[in-house]
mmCIF file of C-alpha atoms and ligand atoms in Angstrom:
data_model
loop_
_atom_site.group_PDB
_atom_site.id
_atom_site.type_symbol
_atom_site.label_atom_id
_atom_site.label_comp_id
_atom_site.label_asym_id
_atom_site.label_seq_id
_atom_site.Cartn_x
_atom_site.Cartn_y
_atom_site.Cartn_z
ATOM 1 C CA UNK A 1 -0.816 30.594 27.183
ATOM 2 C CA UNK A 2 1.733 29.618 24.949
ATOM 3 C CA UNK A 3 3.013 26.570 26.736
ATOM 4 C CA UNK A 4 -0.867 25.864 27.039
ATOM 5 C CA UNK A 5 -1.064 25.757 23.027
ATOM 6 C CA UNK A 6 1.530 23.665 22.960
ATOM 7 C CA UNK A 7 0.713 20.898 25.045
ATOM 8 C CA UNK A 8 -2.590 20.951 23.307
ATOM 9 C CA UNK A 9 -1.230 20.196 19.864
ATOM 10 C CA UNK A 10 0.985 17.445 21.319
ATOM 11 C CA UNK A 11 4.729 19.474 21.408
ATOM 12 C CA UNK A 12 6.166 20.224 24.198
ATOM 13 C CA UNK A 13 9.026 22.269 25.244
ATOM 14 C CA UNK A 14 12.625 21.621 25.617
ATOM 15 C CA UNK A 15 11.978 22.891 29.179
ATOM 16 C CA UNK A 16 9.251 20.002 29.799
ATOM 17 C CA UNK A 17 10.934 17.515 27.834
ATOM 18 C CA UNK A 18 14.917 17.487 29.687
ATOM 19 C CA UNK A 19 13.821 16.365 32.994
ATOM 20 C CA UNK A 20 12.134 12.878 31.832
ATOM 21 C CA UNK A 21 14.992 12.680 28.660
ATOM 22 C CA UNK A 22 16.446 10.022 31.363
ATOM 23 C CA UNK A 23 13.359 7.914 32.044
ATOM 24 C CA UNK A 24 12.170 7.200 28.913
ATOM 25 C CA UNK A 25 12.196 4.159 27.437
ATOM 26 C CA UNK A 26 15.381 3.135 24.545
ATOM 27 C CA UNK A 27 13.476 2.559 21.879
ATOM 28 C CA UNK A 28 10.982 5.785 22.464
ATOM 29 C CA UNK A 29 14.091 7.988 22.947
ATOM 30 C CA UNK A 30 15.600 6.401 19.639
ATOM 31 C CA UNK A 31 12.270 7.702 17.938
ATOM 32 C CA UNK A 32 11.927 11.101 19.045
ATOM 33 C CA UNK A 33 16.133 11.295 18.206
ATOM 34 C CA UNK A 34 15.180 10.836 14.441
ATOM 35 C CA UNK A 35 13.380 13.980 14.750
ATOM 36 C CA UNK A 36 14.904 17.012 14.203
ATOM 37 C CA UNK A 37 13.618 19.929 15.782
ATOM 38 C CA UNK A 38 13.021 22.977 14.353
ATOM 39 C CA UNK A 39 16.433 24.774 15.189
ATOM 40 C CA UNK A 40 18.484 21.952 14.046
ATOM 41 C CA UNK A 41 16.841 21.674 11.087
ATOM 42 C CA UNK A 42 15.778 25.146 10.084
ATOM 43 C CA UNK A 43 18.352 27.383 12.360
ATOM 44 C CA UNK A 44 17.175 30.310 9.668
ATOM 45 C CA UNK A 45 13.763 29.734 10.930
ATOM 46 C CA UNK A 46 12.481 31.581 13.927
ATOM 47 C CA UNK A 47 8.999 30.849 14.206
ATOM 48 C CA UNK A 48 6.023 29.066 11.535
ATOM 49 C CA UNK A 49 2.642 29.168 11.411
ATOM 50 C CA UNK A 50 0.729 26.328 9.851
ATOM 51 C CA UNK A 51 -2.876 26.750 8.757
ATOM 52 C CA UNK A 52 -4.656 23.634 7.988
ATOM 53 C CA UNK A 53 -8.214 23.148 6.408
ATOM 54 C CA UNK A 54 -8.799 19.544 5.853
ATOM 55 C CA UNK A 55 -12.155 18.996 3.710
ATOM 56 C CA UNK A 56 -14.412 15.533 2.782
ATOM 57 C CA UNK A 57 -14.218 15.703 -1.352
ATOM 58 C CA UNK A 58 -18.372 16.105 -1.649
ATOM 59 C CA UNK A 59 -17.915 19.013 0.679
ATOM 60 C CA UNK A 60 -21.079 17.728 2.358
ATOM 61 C CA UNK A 61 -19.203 18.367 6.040
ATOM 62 C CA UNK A 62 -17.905 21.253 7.336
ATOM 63 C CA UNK A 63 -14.321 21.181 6.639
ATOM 64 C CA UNK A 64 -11.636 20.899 9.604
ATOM 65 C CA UNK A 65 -9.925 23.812 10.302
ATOM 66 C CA UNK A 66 -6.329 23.416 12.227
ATOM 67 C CA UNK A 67 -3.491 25.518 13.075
ATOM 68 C CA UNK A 68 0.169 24.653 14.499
ATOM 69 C CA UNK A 69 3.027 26.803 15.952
ATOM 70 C CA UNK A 70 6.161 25.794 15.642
ATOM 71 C CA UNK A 71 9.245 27.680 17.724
ATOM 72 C CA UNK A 72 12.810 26.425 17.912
ATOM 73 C CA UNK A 73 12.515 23.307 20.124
ATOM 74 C CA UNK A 74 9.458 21.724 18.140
ATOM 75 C CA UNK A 75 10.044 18.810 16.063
ATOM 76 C CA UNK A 76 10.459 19.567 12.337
ATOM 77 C CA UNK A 77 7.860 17.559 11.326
ATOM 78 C CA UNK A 78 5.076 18.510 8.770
ATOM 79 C CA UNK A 79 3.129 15.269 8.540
ATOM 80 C CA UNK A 80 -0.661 15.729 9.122
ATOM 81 C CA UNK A 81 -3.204 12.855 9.697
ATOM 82 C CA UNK A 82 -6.324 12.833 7.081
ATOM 83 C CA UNK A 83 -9.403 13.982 9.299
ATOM 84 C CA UNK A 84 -11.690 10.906 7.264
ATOM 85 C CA UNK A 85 -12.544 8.225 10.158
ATOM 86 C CA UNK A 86 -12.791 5.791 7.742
ATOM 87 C CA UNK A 87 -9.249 6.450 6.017
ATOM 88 C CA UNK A 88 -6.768 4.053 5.934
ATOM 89 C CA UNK A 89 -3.016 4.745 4.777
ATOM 90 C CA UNK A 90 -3.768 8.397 4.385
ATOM 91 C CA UNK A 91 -2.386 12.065 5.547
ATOM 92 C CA UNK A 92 -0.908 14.100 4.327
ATOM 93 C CA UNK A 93 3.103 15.247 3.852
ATOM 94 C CA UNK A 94 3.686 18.465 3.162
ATOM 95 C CA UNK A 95 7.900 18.363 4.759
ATOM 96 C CA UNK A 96 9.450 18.579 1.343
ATOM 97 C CA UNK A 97 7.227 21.485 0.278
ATOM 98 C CA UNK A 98 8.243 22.892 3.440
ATOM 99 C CA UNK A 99 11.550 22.745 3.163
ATOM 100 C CA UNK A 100 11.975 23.770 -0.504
ATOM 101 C CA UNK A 101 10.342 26.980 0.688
ATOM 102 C CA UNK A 102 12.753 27.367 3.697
ATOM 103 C CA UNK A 103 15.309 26.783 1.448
ATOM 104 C CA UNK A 104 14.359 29.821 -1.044
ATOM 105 C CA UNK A 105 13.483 32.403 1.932
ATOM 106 C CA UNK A 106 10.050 32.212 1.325
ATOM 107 C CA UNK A 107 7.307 33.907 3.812
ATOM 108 C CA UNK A 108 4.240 32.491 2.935
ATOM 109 C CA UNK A 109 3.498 29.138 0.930
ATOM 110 C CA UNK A 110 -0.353 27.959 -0.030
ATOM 111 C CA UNK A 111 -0.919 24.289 -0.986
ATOM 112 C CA UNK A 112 -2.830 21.583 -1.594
ATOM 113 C CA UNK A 113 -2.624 18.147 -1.252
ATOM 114 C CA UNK A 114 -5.348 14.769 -2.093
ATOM 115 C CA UNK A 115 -5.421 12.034 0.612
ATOM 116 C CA UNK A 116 -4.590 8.911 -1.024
ATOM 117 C CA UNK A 117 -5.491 6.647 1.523
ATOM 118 C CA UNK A 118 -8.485 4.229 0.993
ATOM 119 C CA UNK A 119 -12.124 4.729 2.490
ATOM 120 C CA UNK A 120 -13.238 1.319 3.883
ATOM 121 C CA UNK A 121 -11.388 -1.529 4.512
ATOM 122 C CA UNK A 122 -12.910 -4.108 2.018
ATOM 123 C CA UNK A 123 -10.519 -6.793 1.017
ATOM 124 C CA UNK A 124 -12.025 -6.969 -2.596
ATOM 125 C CA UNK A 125 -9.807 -4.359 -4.201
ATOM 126 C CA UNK A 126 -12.661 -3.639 -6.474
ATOM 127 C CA UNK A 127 -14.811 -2.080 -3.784
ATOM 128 C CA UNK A 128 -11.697 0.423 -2.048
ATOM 129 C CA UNK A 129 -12.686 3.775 -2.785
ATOM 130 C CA UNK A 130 -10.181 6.334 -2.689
ATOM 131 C CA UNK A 131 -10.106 8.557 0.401
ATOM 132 C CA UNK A 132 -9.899 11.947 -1.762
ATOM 133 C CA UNK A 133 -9.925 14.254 1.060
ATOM 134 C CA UNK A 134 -8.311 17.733 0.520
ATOM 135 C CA UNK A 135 -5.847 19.680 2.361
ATOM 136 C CA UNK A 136 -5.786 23.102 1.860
ATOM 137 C CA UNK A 137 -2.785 24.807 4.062
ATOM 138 C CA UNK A 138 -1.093 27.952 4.353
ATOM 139 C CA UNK A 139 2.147 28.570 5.921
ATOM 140 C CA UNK A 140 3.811 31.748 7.899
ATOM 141 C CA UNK A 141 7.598 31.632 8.222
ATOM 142 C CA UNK A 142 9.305 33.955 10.481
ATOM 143 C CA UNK A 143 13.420 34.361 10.109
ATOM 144 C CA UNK A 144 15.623 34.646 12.377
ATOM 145 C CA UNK A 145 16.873 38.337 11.497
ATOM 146 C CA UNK A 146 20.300 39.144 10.504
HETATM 147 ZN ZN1 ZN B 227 -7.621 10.165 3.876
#
């Protein structure tokens, strides 16, 4: 089940990842070695939960509703894509919110963030509208216990 969830939100295990470590590619190994996982980065940190609710700023939609695990061997990265087809240069970074939190010992953090991305691609900069949509997360952190 768990390894299931996993492979569905695009992580995958140290388990799954060793074997192929050899095959892959320089430049695609380079990439994934700039990103810390979880236990590198966070060895205090035993599990988090991210909640994500991702919603169009005239609410006209149904918002987006998301949620992540992360466990030791995922990548410590906290970078979500804007759910807005149309959005270009958008997302949304919430990694230095997450690690100030981390940092204090904190169990639970709520946040919000604006896309600033633009909606359309015109090349008259007169007619790029903002993207403006909203993230609304919460976040469960789990310590490793002393
Ligand atoms: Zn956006």
């Amino acid at each position: 089940m768990f390894s299931v969830l996993k492979k569905a939100i695009g992580l995958t295990s140290a388990t799954d990842a060793e074997p192929s470590t050899a095959l892959v590619s320089e430049s695609v190994n380079h990439r994934l070695q700039g990103q810390a996982k979880m236990h590198e980065k966070y060895p205090q940190v035993r599990s988090l939960a991210v909640n994500l609710m991702i919603s169009p700023p005239d609410y006209e939609t149904e918002p987006t509703l998301n949620g992540r695990s992360f466990g030791p061997d995922s990548l410590a990265f906290f970078e979500f894509r804007c759910k807005n087809v149309e959005c270009t240069q958008g997302g949304f970074d919430i990694t230095e919110t997450v690690s100030d939190s981390i940092a204090k010992g904190e169990r639970s953090i709520n946040g919000r963030r604006v896309c600033h991305g633009m909606h359309g691609r015109s090349p008259r900069a007169h007619n790029t509208i903002r993207c403006n949509y909203e993230l609304n997360f919460r976040i469960n952190i789990n310590y490793v216990e002393n």
